[in-house]
């Protein structure tokens, strides 16, 4: 599985304008029949364009310079130079592109959204442009203008339908694999997931957010840099492992970290998924459920070895997402 990249610095440059030129009409008995130098073409602009490919930045890690082509210089016989095609840099939906040199920022939230980040240089003027009643044979032409250039920081905040959250080893990767085709790595140790993994559930995108620990919002563990991905998730599946020493406290820990990062996240729709039910008895499950605030929350109890519990969750989740 390709490494997920959610931050990248790039350099981009718009095209320079083509130069205007000094040229003359050529006639058999009049070698300088008048000015005929054309203008230069405009250099290409640079745009960023939002596409539905969450891990697109991974393709750019070895190629971080994006340069639009220059406009063509003018020609003789009053021919103007051709303007260059614009350059489009595709970025994932949910990207924030910051112009580090101009203190400008662009937020791309919709598929197909396009923002111009650099202006191409205008073409120079040929000597025909300077012809006048008092200057019939101008020798003047101007150079094309330089295109803008700059350094940019791209940050992706995943725009997914469902985010899977919970402490390390809560079963998020296992559930993602069972619900989708993600093939996320699974292991019996904390921090198996070192970056978000994505899966497709009948056209809906699910993201396994790396495990959070107490203090994640302050930079502890691996989850702190991924808290921002929860901000644009439509709903949350909060996984709590029943073999945890204190499942109720585990649930509260993650809720507290989300609150410390952004209290508005607590208003997102949240389903509670109690995992590893095969490791505890029914009484313990009932006790945990009674102690967790499930007001306006749906609760599912699942086991890796009980496929029907996953099928029930999958069916209910798809039905809910389709209803919007």
PDB file of C-alpha atoms in Angstrom:
ATOM      1  CA  UNK A   1       0.000   0.000   0.000  1.00  0.00           C
ATOM      2  CA  UNK A   2       1.374   3.399  -0.986  1.00  0.00           C
ATOM      3  CA  UNK A   3       2.315   5.656   1.903  1.00  0.00           C
ATOM      4  CA  UNK A   4      -0.318   8.281   2.609  1.00  0.00           C
ATOM      5  CA  UNK A   5       0.993  11.819   2.084  1.00  0.00           C
ATOM      6  CA  UNK A   6      -1.084  14.664   3.467  1.00  0.00           C
ATOM      7  CA  UNK A   7       1.471  17.505   3.449  1.00  0.00           C
ATOM      8  CA  UNK A   8       3.884  18.604   0.746  1.00  0.00           C
ATOM      9  CA  UNK A   9       5.905  21.657  -0.242  1.00  0.00           C
ATOM     10  CA  UNK A  10       6.254  22.434  -3.941  1.00  0.00           C
ATOM     11  CA  UNK A  11       7.732  25.108  -6.187  1.00  0.00           C
ATOM     12  CA  UNK A  12       5.666  26.459  -9.082  1.00  0.00           C
ATOM     13  CA  UNK A  13       6.317  29.011 -11.797  1.00  0.00           C
ATOM     14  CA  UNK A  14       4.018  30.575 -14.360  1.00  0.00           C
ATOM     15  CA  UNK A  15       5.296  30.993 -17.898  1.00  0.00           C
ATOM     16  CA  UNK A  16       7.175  34.073 -19.055  1.00  0.00           C
ATOM     17  CA  UNK A  17       5.686  36.158 -21.806  1.00  0.00           C
ATOM     18  CA  UNK A  18       7.294  35.873 -25.229  1.00  0.00           C
ATOM     19  CA  UNK A  19       9.360  38.782 -26.506  1.00  0.00           C
ATOM     20  CA  UNK A  20       8.132  41.259 -29.069  1.00  0.00           C
ATOM     21  CA  UNK A  21      10.445  41.555 -32.079  1.00  0.00           C
ATOM     22  CA  UNK A  22      11.687  44.080 -34.611  1.00  0.00           C
ATOM     23  CA  UNK A  23      10.874  42.922 -38.120  1.00  0.00           C
ATOM     24  CA  UNK A  24      10.184  44.596 -41.490  1.00  0.00           C
ATOM     25  CA  UNK A  25       8.035  44.004 -44.464  1.00  0.00           C
ATOM     26  CA  UNK A  26      10.255  42.970 -47.350  1.00  0.00           C
ATOM     27  CA  UNK A  27       9.454  44.101 -50.860  1.00  0.00           C
ATOM     28  CA  UNK A  28      11.550  43.639 -53.973  1.00  0.00           C
ATOM     29  CA  UNK A  29      12.567  47.260 -54.295  1.00  0.00           C
ATOM     30  CA  UNK A  30      11.925  48.304 -50.726  1.00  0.00           C
ATOM     31  CA  UNK A  31      13.793  46.141 -48.187  1.00  0.00           C
ATOM     32  CA  UNK A  32      12.296  48.076 -45.283  1.00  0.00           C
ATOM     33  CA  UNK A  33       8.689  48.424 -46.265  1.00  0.00           C
ATOM     34  CA  UNK A  34       7.460  49.212 -42.801  1.00  0.00           C
ATOM     35  CA  UNK A  35       7.397  47.610 -39.335  1.00  0.00           C
ATOM     36  CA  UNK A  36       6.097  44.024 -39.202  1.00  0.00           C
ATOM     37  CA  UNK A  37       7.320  42.755 -35.822  1.00  0.00           C
ATOM     38  CA  UNK A  38       4.631  40.880 -33.894  1.00  0.00           C
ATOM     39  CA  UNK A  39       3.893  40.805 -30.183  1.00  0.00           C
ATOM     40  CA  UNK A  40       4.956  37.939 -27.930  1.00  0.00           C
ATOM     41  CA  UNK A  41       2.453  35.431 -26.561  1.00  0.00           C
ATOM     42  CA  UNK A  42       1.344  35.301 -22.942  1.00  0.00           C
ATOM     43  CA  UNK A  43       2.964  32.828 -20.566  1.00  0.00           C
ATOM     44  CA  UNK A  44       0.816  30.099 -19.055  1.00  0.00           C
ATOM     45  CA  UNK A  45      -0.994  30.665 -15.747  1.00  0.00           C
ATOM     46  CA  UNK A  46      -0.791  28.083 -12.965  1.00  0.00           C
ATOM     47  CA  UNK A  47      -3.943  26.656 -11.378  1.00  0.00           C
ATOM     48  CA  UNK A  48      -4.696  24.115  -8.673  1.00  0.00           C
ATOM     49  CA  UNK A  49      -7.628  21.783  -9.343  1.00  0.00           C
ATOM     50  CA  UNK A  50      -9.462  19.573  -6.859  1.00  0.00           C
ATOM     51  CA  UNK A  51      -9.877  15.925  -7.849  1.00  0.00           C
ATOM     52  CA  UNK A  52     -11.285  12.916  -6.021  1.00  0.00           C
ATOM     53  CA  UNK A  53      -8.020  11.147  -5.242  1.00  0.00           C
ATOM     54  CA  UNK A  54      -7.174  11.455  -1.523  1.00  0.00           C
ATOM     55  CA  UNK A  55      -3.597  10.185  -1.857  1.00  0.00           C
ATOM     56  CA  UNK A  56      -2.609  12.108  -4.969  1.00  0.00           C
ATOM     57  CA  UNK A  57       0.230  13.948  -3.200  1.00  0.00           C
ATOM     58  CA  UNK A  58       2.143  10.670  -2.935  1.00  0.00           C
ATOM     59  CA  UNK A  59       2.731  10.874  -6.696  1.00  0.00           C
ATOM     60  CA  UNK A  60       4.442  14.257  -6.315  1.00  0.00           C
ATOM     61  CA  UNK A  61       6.999  13.367  -3.649  1.00  0.00           C
ATOM     62  CA  UNK A  62       9.767  12.853  -6.215  1.00  0.00           C
ATOM     63  CA  UNK A  63       8.648  15.701  -8.471  1.00  0.00           C
ATOM     64  CA  UNK A  64       8.100  18.953  -6.625  1.00  0.00           C
ATOM     65  CA  UNK A  65       8.605  21.578  -9.353  1.00  0.00           C
ATOM     66  CA  UNK A  66       5.726  22.618 -11.600  1.00  0.00           C
ATOM     67  CA  UNK A  67       6.625  25.039 -14.390  1.00  0.00           C
ATOM     68  CA  UNK A  68       4.243  26.382 -17.020  1.00  0.00           C
ATOM     69  CA  UNK A  69       5.578  26.950 -20.523  1.00  0.00           C
ATOM     70  CA  UNK A  70       6.613  30.363 -21.797  1.00  0.00           C
ATOM     71  CA  UNK A  71       4.767  32.218 -24.495  1.00  0.00           C
ATOM     72  CA  UNK A  72       6.309  32.242 -27.953  1.00  0.00           C
ATOM     73  CA  UNK A  73       8.166  35.273 -29.255  1.00  0.00           C
ATOM     74  CA  UNK A  74       6.556  37.339 -31.964  1.00  0.00           C
ATOM     75  CA  UNK A  75       7.495  36.826 -35.604  1.00  0.00           C
ATOM     76  CA  UNK A  76       7.774  38.705 -38.852  1.00  0.00           C
ATOM     77  CA  UNK A  77       4.914  39.501 -41.205  1.00  0.00           C
ATOM     78  CA  UNK A  78       2.959  40.842 -38.213  1.00  0.00           C
ATOM     79  CA  UNK A  79       2.707  37.379 -36.674  1.00  0.00           C
ATOM     80  CA  UNK A  80       2.041  37.358 -32.950  1.00  0.00           C
ATOM     81  CA  UNK A  81       3.599  34.661 -30.785  1.00  0.00           C
ATOM     82  CA  UNK A  82       1.353  31.885 -29.518  1.00  0.00           C
ATOM     83  CA  UNK A  83       0.305  32.017 -25.886  1.00  0.00           C
ATOM     84  CA  UNK A  84       1.206  29.022 -23.724  1.00  0.00           C
ATOM     85  CA  UNK A  85      -1.299  26.552 -22.337  1.00  0.00           C
ATOM     86  CA  UNK A  86      -2.083  26.987 -18.664  1.00  0.00           C
ATOM     87  CA  UNK A  87      -0.701  24.488 -16.143  1.00  0.00           C
ATOM     88  CA  UNK A  88      -3.077  22.628 -13.820  1.00  0.00           C
ATOM     89  CA  UNK A  89      -1.806  20.978 -10.644  1.00  0.00           C
ATOM     90  CA  UNK A  90      -4.287  18.395  -9.406  1.00  0.00           C
ATOM     91  CA  UNK A  91      -4.683  18.152  -5.628  1.00  0.00           C
ATOM     92  CA  UNK A  92      -7.080  16.079  -3.489  1.00  0.00           C
ATOM     93  CA  UNK A  93     -10.469  17.467  -2.578  1.00  0.00           C
ATOM     94  CA  UNK A  94     -10.062  18.959   0.880  1.00  0.00           C
ATOM     95  CA  UNK A  95      -6.656  20.522   0.187  1.00  0.00           C
ATOM     96  CA  UNK A  96      -5.515  23.847   1.605  1.00  0.00           C
ATOM     97  CA  UNK A  97      -2.887  25.425  -0.650  1.00  0.00           C
ATOM     98  CA  UNK A  98      -0.814  28.193   0.948  1.00  0.00           C
ATOM     99  CA  UNK A  99       1.333  30.595  -1.074  1.00  0.00           C
ATOM    100  CA  UNK A 100       4.286  30.927   1.274  1.00  0.00           C
ATOM    101  CA  UNK A 101       5.665  34.002  -0.520  1.00  0.00           C
ATOM    102  CA  UNK A 102       2.493  36.087  -0.777  1.00  0.00           C
ATOM    103  CA  UNK A 103       0.461  35.110   2.292  1.00  0.00           C
ATOM    104  CA  UNK A 104      -2.400  33.812   0.141  1.00  0.00           C
ATOM    105  CA  UNK A 105      -4.403  30.671   0.814  1.00  0.00           C
ATOM    106  CA  UNK A 106      -6.781  28.614  -1.301  1.00  0.00           C
ATOM    107  CA  UNK A 107      -9.221  26.044   0.082  1.00  0.00           C
ATOM    108  CA  UNK A 108     -10.489  23.438  -2.371  1.00  0.00           C
ATOM    109  CA  UNK A 109     -13.589  21.750  -1.000  1.00  0.00           C
ATOM    110  CA  UNK A 110     -15.474  20.650  -4.123  1.00  0.00           C
ATOM    111  CA  UNK A 111     -14.481  18.240  -6.865  1.00  0.00           C
ATOM    112  CA  UNK A 112     -13.556  20.197  -9.999  1.00  0.00           C
ATOM    113  CA  UNK A 113     -12.923  23.453  -8.114  1.00  0.00           C
ATOM    114  CA  UNK A 114     -10.151  25.467  -9.775  1.00  0.00           C
ATOM    115  CA  UNK A 115      -8.108  28.333  -8.327  1.00  0.00           C
ATOM    116  CA  UNK A 116      -5.449  30.415 -10.103  1.00  0.00           C
ATOM    117  CA  UNK A 117      -2.335  30.609  -7.949  1.00  0.00           C
ATOM    118  CA  UNK A 118       0.168  32.234 -10.346  1.00  0.00           C
ATOM    119  CA  UNK A 119      -0.233  34.653 -13.251  1.00  0.00           C
ATOM    120  CA  UNK A 120       1.691  34.160 -16.467  1.00  0.00           C
ATOM    121  CA  UNK A 121       3.707  37.052 -17.854  1.00  0.00           C
ATOM    122  CA  UNK A 122       2.286  39.239 -20.593  1.00  0.00           C
ATOM    123  CA  UNK A 123       3.861  39.153 -24.024  1.00  0.00           C
ATOM    124  CA  UNK A 124       6.213  41.881 -25.165  1.00  0.00           C
ATOM    125  CA  UNK A 125       5.312  44.325 -27.940  1.00  0.00           C
ATOM    126  CA  UNK A 126       6.731  44.136 -31.451  1.00  0.00           C
ATOM    127  CA  UNK A 127       7.853  47.183 -33.397  1.00  0.00           C
ATOM    128  CA  UNK A 128       4.645  47.256 -35.458  1.00  0.00           C
ATOM    129  CA  UNK A 129       2.813  48.227 -32.272  1.00  0.00           C
ATOM    130  CA  UNK A 130       4.882  51.433 -32.028  1.00  0.00           C
ATOM    131  CA  UNK A 131       4.193  52.651 -35.569  1.00  0.00           C
ATOM    132  CA  UNK A 132       2.597  56.091 -35.664  1.00  0.00           C
ATOM    133  CA  UNK A 133       2.221  59.062 -37.973  1.00  0.00           C
ATOM    134  CA  UNK A 134       5.381  60.519 -36.510  1.00  0.00           C
ATOM    135  CA  UNK A 135       7.315  57.253 -36.264  1.00  0.00           C
ATOM    136  CA  UNK A 136       6.966  55.250 -39.459  1.00  0.00           C
ATOM    137  CA  UNK A 137       9.974  52.996 -38.830  1.00  0.00           C
ATOM    138  CA  UNK A 138      10.144  52.236 -35.083  1.00  0.00           C
ATOM    139  CA  UNK A 139      13.074  50.216 -33.843  1.00  0.00           C
ATOM    140  CA  UNK A 140      11.474  49.633 -30.487  1.00  0.00           C
ATOM    141  CA  UNK A 141      10.294  46.267 -29.143  1.00  0.00           C
ATOM    142  CA  UNK A 142       9.807  45.089 -25.562  1.00  0.00           C
ATOM    143  CA  UNK A 143      10.657  41.916 -23.714  1.00  0.00           C
ATOM    144  CA  UNK A 144       7.954  39.656 -22.360  1.00  0.00           C
ATOM    145  CA  UNK A 145       7.169  39.959 -18.661  1.00  0.00           C
ATOM    146  CA  UNK A 146       8.265  37.319 -16.202  1.00  0.00           C
ATOM    147  CA  UNK A 147       5.648  34.935 -14.903  1.00  0.00           C
ATOM    148  CA  UNK A 148       5.009  34.757 -11.167  1.00  0.00           C
ATOM    149  CA  UNK A 149       6.747  32.056  -9.167  1.00  0.00           C
ATOM    150  CA  UNK A 150       6.563  30.866  -5.611  1.00  0.00           C
ATOM    151  CA  UNK A 151       6.732  28.161  -2.987  1.00  0.00           C
ATOM    152  CA  UNK A 152       3.541  26.499  -1.837  1.00  0.00           C
ATOM    153  CA  UNK A 153       2.507  24.287   1.052  1.00  0.00           C
ATOM    154  CA  UNK A 154      -0.267  21.784   0.342  1.00  0.00           C
ATOM    155  CA  UNK A 155      -2.135  20.278   3.278  1.00  0.00           C
ATOM    156  CA  UNK A 156      -4.831  17.671   2.789  1.00  0.00           C
ATOM    157  CA  UNK A 157      -7.712  17.414   5.207  1.00  0.00           C
ATOM    158  CA  UNK A 158      -9.592  14.315   4.196  1.00  0.00           C
ATOM    159  CA  UNK A 159     -13.136  14.875   2.982  1.00  0.00           C
ATOM    160  CA  UNK A 160     -14.544  11.419   3.671  1.00  0.00           C
ATOM    161  CA  UNK A 161     -17.965  10.051   4.529  1.00  0.00           C
ATOM    162  CA  UNK A 162     -17.071   8.007   7.617  1.00  0.00           C
ATOM    163  CA  UNK A 163     -14.088   8.273   9.960  1.00  0.00           C
ATOM    164  CA  UNK A 164     -13.048   5.383  12.218  1.00  0.00           C
ATOM    165  CA  UNK A 165     -11.621   6.643  15.500  1.00  0.00           C
ATOM    166  CA  UNK A 166     -10.515   5.069  18.766  1.00  0.00           C
ATOM    167  CA  UNK A 167      -7.503   4.212  20.900  1.00  0.00           C
ATOM    168  CA  UNK A 168      -4.680   2.161  19.369  1.00  0.00           C
ATOM    169  CA  UNK A 169      -5.573  -1.507  18.826  1.00  0.00           C
ATOM    170  CA  UNK A 170      -9.319  -0.874  19.036  1.00  0.00           C
ATOM    171  CA  UNK A 171      -9.923  -2.849  15.842  1.00  0.00           C
ATOM    172  CA  UNK A 172     -10.220   0.008  13.327  1.00  0.00           C
ATOM    173  CA  UNK A 173      -8.045  -1.590  10.643  1.00  0.00           C
ATOM    174  CA  UNK A 174      -9.837  -4.922  11.003  1.00  0.00           C
ATOM    175  CA  UNK A 175     -13.234  -3.278  10.647  1.00  0.00           C
ATOM    176  CA  UNK A 176     -12.129  -1.195   7.662  1.00  0.00           C
ATOM    177  CA  UNK A 177     -10.912  -4.350   5.905  1.00  0.00           C
ATOM    178  CA  UNK A 178     -14.151  -6.205   6.615  1.00  0.00           C
ATOM    179  CA  UNK A 179     -16.368  -3.336   5.441  1.00  0.00           C
ATOM    180  CA  UNK A 180     -14.302  -2.318   2.393  1.00  0.00           C
ATOM    181  CA  UNK A 181     -11.418  -3.389   0.189  1.00  0.00           C
ATOM    182  CA  UNK A 182      -8.815  -1.335   2.041  1.00  0.00           C
ATOM    183  CA  UNK A 183      -6.405  -4.180   2.972  1.00  0.00           C
ATOM    184  CA  UNK A 184      -5.098  -2.121   5.879  1.00  0.00           C
ATOM    185  CA  UNK A 185      -2.321  -3.692   7.949  1.00  0.00           C
ATOM    186  CA  UNK A 186      -3.592  -5.459  11.061  1.00  0.00           C
ATOM    187  CA  UNK A 187      -1.567  -6.399  14.129  1.00  0.00           C
ATOM    188  CA  UNK A 188      -1.952  -7.140  17.822  1.00  0.00           C
ATOM    189  CA  UNK A 189       0.024  -4.113  18.931  1.00  0.00           C
ATOM    190  CA  UNK A 190      -0.632  -0.386  19.217  1.00  0.00           C
ATOM    191  CA  UNK A 191      -0.003   1.992  16.307  1.00  0.00           C
ATOM    192  CA  UNK A 192      -0.301  -0.558  13.529  1.00  0.00           C
ATOM    193  CA  UNK A 193      -1.701   2.254  11.396  1.00  0.00           C
ATOM    194  CA  UNK A 194       0.887   4.992  10.896  1.00  0.00           C
ATOM    195  CA  UNK A 195      -1.184   7.023   8.442  1.00  0.00           C
ATOM    196  CA  UNK A 196      -4.868   7.123   7.476  1.00  0.00           C
ATOM    197  CA  UNK A 197      -6.045   4.221   5.335  1.00  0.00           C
ATOM    198  CA  UNK A 198      -9.019   4.572   3.030  1.00  0.00           C
ATOM    199  CA  UNK A 199     -11.629   2.106   1.844  1.00  0.00           C
ATOM    200  CA  UNK A 200     -14.601   2.182  -0.503  1.00  0.00           C
ATOM    201  CA  UNK A 201     -18.025   1.063   0.701  1.00  0.00           C
ATOM    202  CA  UNK A 202     -20.364   1.067  -2.304  1.00  0.00           C
ATOM    203  CA  UNK A 203     -19.114   4.487  -3.358  1.00  0.00           C
ATOM    204  CA  UNK A 204     -18.735   5.915   0.154  1.00  0.00           C
ATOM    205  CA  UNK A 205     -15.227   6.611   1.474  1.00  0.00           C
ATOM    206  CA  UNK A 206     -14.223   5.331   4.912  1.00  0.00           C
ATOM    207  CA  UNK A 207     -11.007   6.413   6.636  1.00  0.00           C
ATOM    208  CA  UNK A 208      -9.160   4.620   9.419  1.00  0.00           C
ATOM    209  CA  UNK A 209      -7.718   7.496  11.462  1.00  0.00           C
ATOM    210  CA  UNK A 210      -4.540   6.482  13.383  1.00  0.00           C
ATOM    211  CA  UNK A 211      -5.068   5.679  17.043  1.00  0.00           C
ATOM    212  CA  UNK A 212      -5.352   8.529  19.504  1.00  0.00           C
ATOM    213  CA  UNK A 213      -3.960   8.528  23.024  1.00  0.00           C
ATOM    214  CA  UNK A 214      -4.328  10.872  25.972  1.00  0.00           C
ATOM    215  CA  UNK A 215      -2.517  14.099  25.072  1.00  0.00           C
ATOM    216  CA  UNK A 216      -2.831  13.589  21.299  1.00  0.00           C
ATOM    217  CA  UNK A 217      -4.202  17.110  20.855  1.00  0.00           C
ATOM    218  CA  UNK A 218      -1.005  18.377  22.509  1.00  0.00           C
ATOM    219  CA  UNK A 219       1.274  16.394  20.221  1.00  0.00           C
ATOM    220  CA  UNK A 220       1.620  13.037  21.982  1.00  0.00           C
ATOM    221  CA  UNK A 221       1.593   9.766  20.087  1.00  0.00           C
ATOM    222  CA  UNK A 222       0.806   9.458  16.392  1.00  0.00           C
ATOM    223  CA  UNK A 223      -2.754  10.671  16.292  1.00  0.00           C
ATOM    224  CA  UNK A 224      -2.239  14.388  16.874  1.00  0.00           C
ATOM    225  CA  UNK A 225      -1.359  15.287  13.281  1.00  0.00           C
ATOM    226  CA  UNK A 226      -4.393  13.362  12.037  1.00  0.00           C
ATOM    227  CA  UNK A 227      -6.987  14.997  14.252  1.00  0.00           C
ATOM    228  CA  UNK A 228      -7.521  17.567  11.510  1.00  0.00           C
ATOM    229  CA  UNK A 229      -8.808  14.843   9.193  1.00  0.00           C
ATOM    230  CA  UNK A 230     -11.802  14.332  11.475  1.00  0.00           C
ATOM    231  CA  UNK A 231     -12.935  17.916  10.870  1.00  0.00           C
ATOM    232  CA  UNK A 232     -14.400  17.182   7.419  1.00  0.00           C
ATOM    233  CA  UNK A 233     -15.700  13.697   8.136  1.00  0.00           C
ATOM    234  CA  UNK A 234     -19.481  13.481   7.836  1.00  0.00           C
ATOM    235  CA  UNK A 235     -19.883  10.949  10.651  1.00  0.00           C
ATOM    236  CA  UNK A 236     -17.729   8.935  13.061  1.00  0.00           C
ATOM    237  CA  UNK A 237     -17.548   5.297  14.044  1.00  0.00           C
ATOM    238  CA  UNK A 238     -15.992   5.320  17.506  1.00  0.00           C
ATOM    239  CA  UNK A 239     -14.431   1.926  18.188  1.00  0.00           C
ATOM    240  CA  UNK A 240     -13.926   0.818  21.787  1.00  0.00           C
ATOM    241  CA  UNK A 241     -12.226  -2.490  22.515  1.00  0.00           C
ATOM    242  CA  UNK A 242     -13.996  -4.504  25.207  1.00  0.00           C
ATOM    243  CA  UNK A 243     -10.723  -6.138  26.237  1.00  0.00           C
ATOM    244  CA  UNK A 244      -9.441  -2.729  27.320  1.00  0.00           C
ATOM    245  CA  UNK A 245      -8.768  -2.450  31.040  1.00  0.00           C
ATOM    246  CA  UNK A 246     -11.463   0.221  31.271  1.00  0.00           C
ATOM    247  CA  UNK A 247     -13.508   0.552  28.058  1.00  0.00           C
ATOM    248  CA  UNK A 248     -15.552   3.438  29.434  1.00  0.00           C
ATOM    249  CA  UNK A 249     -12.430   5.434  30.229  1.00  0.00           C
ATOM    250  CA  UNK A 250     -11.032   4.573  26.792  1.00  0.00           C
ATOM    251  CA  UNK A 251     -14.141   6.041  25.192  1.00  0.00           C
ATOM    252  CA  UNK A 252     -13.910   9.210  27.304  1.00  0.00           C
ATOM    253  CA  UNK A 253     -10.203   9.639  26.506  1.00  0.00           C
ATOM    254  CA  UNK A 254     -10.816   9.845  22.773  1.00  0.00           C
ATOM    255  CA  UNK A 255     -13.815  12.141  23.239  1.00  0.00           C
ATOM    256  CA  UNK A 256     -11.706  14.466  25.393  1.00  0.00           C
ATOM    257  CA  UNK A 257      -8.938  14.623  22.772  1.00  0.00           C
ATOM    258  CA  UNK A 258     -11.444  15.451  20.058  1.00  0.00           C
ATOM    259  CA  UNK A 259     -12.944  18.164  22.255  1.00  0.00           C
ATOM    260  CA  UNK A 260      -9.539  19.667  23.048  1.00  0.00           C
ATOM    261  CA  UNK A 261      -8.757  19.826  19.336  1.00  0.00           C
ATOM    262  CA  UNK A 262     -12.087  21.324  18.287  1.00  0.00           C
ATOM    263  CA  UNK A 263     -15.243  21.250  20.427  1.00  0.00           C
ATOM    264  CA  UNK A 264     -17.423  21.477  17.332  1.00  0.00           C
ATOM    265  CA  UNK A 265     -16.352  17.925  16.452  1.00  0.00           C
ATOM    266  CA  UNK A 266     -18.393  16.619  19.378  1.00  0.00           C
ATOM    267  CA  UNK A 267     -21.516  17.614  17.435  1.00  0.00           C
ATOM    268  CA  UNK A 268     -20.762  15.177  14.618  1.00  0.00           C
ATOM    269  CA  UNK A 269     -22.924  12.104  14.332  1.00  0.00           C
ATOM    270  CA  UNK A 270     -21.224   9.260  16.182  1.00  0.00           C
ATOM    271  CA  UNK A 271     -21.939   5.545  16.273  1.00  0.00           C
ATOM    272  CA  UNK A 272     -20.318   3.534  19.053  1.00  0.00           C
ATOM    273  CA  UNK A 273     -18.793   0.226  17.987  1.00  0.00           C
ATOM    274  CA  UNK A 274     -17.840  -2.106  20.849  1.00  0.00           C
ATOM    275  CA  UNK A 275     -15.287  -4.579  19.477  1.00  0.00           C
ATOM    276  CA  UNK A 276     -13.886  -7.964  20.573  1.00  0.00           C
ATOM    277  CA  UNK A 277     -17.124  -9.111  22.177  1.00  0.00           C
ATOM    278  CA  UNK A 278     -15.849 -12.702  22.097  1.00  0.00           C
ATOM    279  CA  UNK A 279     -13.326 -11.861  24.834  1.00  0.00           C
ATOM    280  CA  UNK A 280     -15.862 -10.819  27.491  1.00  0.00           C
ATOM    281  CA  UNK A 281     -19.203 -12.008  28.868  1.00  0.00           C
ATOM    282  CA  UNK A 282     -22.647 -10.555  28.248  1.00  0.00           C
ATOM    283  CA  UNK A 283     -22.850  -8.970  31.700  1.00  0.00           C
ATOM    284  CA  UNK A 284     -19.656  -7.015  31.129  1.00  0.00           C
ATOM    285  CA  UNK A 285     -20.979  -5.693  27.804  1.00  0.00           C
ATOM    286  CA  UNK A 286     -24.218  -4.559  29.431  1.00  0.00           C
ATOM    287  CA  UNK A 287     -22.264  -2.811  32.201  1.00  0.00           C
ATOM    288  CA  UNK A 288     -20.070  -0.924  29.696  1.00  0.00           C
ATOM    289  CA  UNK A 289     -23.063   0.079  27.603  1.00  0.00           C
ATOM    290  CA  UNK A 290     -24.913   1.418  30.637  1.00  0.00           C
ATOM    291  CA  UNK A 291     -21.976   3.650  31.605  1.00  0.00           C
ATOM    292  CA  UNK A 292     -21.377   5.240  28.189  1.00  0.00           C
ATOM    293  CA  UNK A 293     -23.566   8.170  27.234  1.00  0.00           C
ATOM    294  CA  UNK A 294     -25.415   6.781  24.223  1.00  0.00           C
ATOM    295  CA  UNK A 295     -27.894   9.631  23.906  1.00  0.00           C
ATOM    296  CA  UNK A 296     -28.828   9.910  20.208  1.00  0.00           C
ATOM    297  CA  UNK A 297     -26.076   7.394  19.387  1.00  0.00           C
ATOM    298  CA  UNK A 298     -26.385   3.957  17.876  1.00  0.00           C
ATOM    299  CA  UNK A 299     -24.402   1.139  19.507  1.00  0.00           C
ATOM    300  CA  UNK A 300     -23.119  -2.004  17.764  1.00  0.00           C
ATOM    301  CA  UNK A 301     -21.307  -4.890  19.434  1.00  0.00           C
ATOM    302  CA  UNK A 302     -19.090  -6.877  17.077  1.00  0.00           C
ATOM    303  CA  UNK A 303     -16.479  -9.610  16.990  1.00  0.00           C
ATOM    304  CA  UNK A 304     -13.863 -10.370  14.344  1.00  0.00           C
ATOM    305  CA  UNK A 305     -14.992 -13.980  14.336  1.00  0.00           C
ATOM    306  CA  UNK A 306     -18.686 -13.130  14.058  1.00  0.00           C
ATOM    307  CA  UNK A 307     -19.154 -12.033  10.448  1.00  0.00           C
ATOM    308  CA  UNK A 308     -22.876 -11.491  10.831  1.00  0.00           C
ATOM    309  CA  UNK A 309     -22.258  -8.632  13.273  1.00  0.00           C
ATOM    310  CA  UNK A 310     -20.137  -6.894  10.630  1.00  0.00           C
ATOM    311  CA  UNK A 311     -22.720  -7.568   7.936  1.00  0.00           C
ATOM    312  CA  UNK A 312     -25.418  -5.998  10.105  1.00  0.00           C
ATOM    313  CA  UNK A 313     -23.254  -2.938  10.723  1.00  0.00           C
ATOM    314  CA  UNK A 314     -22.387  -2.666   7.030  1.00  0.00           C
ATOM    315  CA  UNK A 315     -26.020  -2.840   5.942  1.00  0.00           C
ATOM    316  CA  UNK A 316     -27.143  -0.260   8.494  1.00  0.00           C
ATOM    317  CA  UNK A 317     -24.269   2.071   7.601  1.00  0.00           C
ATOM    318  CA  UNK A 318     -24.961   1.929   3.858  1.00  0.00           C
ATOM    319  CA  UNK A 319     -28.668   2.496   4.444  1.00  0.00           C
ATOM    320  CA  UNK A 320     -27.926   5.498   6.648  1.00  0.00           C
ATOM    321  CA  UNK A 321     -25.480   7.026   4.171  1.00  0.00           C
ATOM    322  CA  UNK A 322     -27.895   6.648   1.281  1.00  0.00           C
ATOM    323  CA  UNK A 323     -30.593   8.416   3.216  1.00  0.00           C
ATOM    324  CA  UNK A 324     -28.146  11.283   3.684  1.00  0.00           C
TER     325      UNK A 324
END
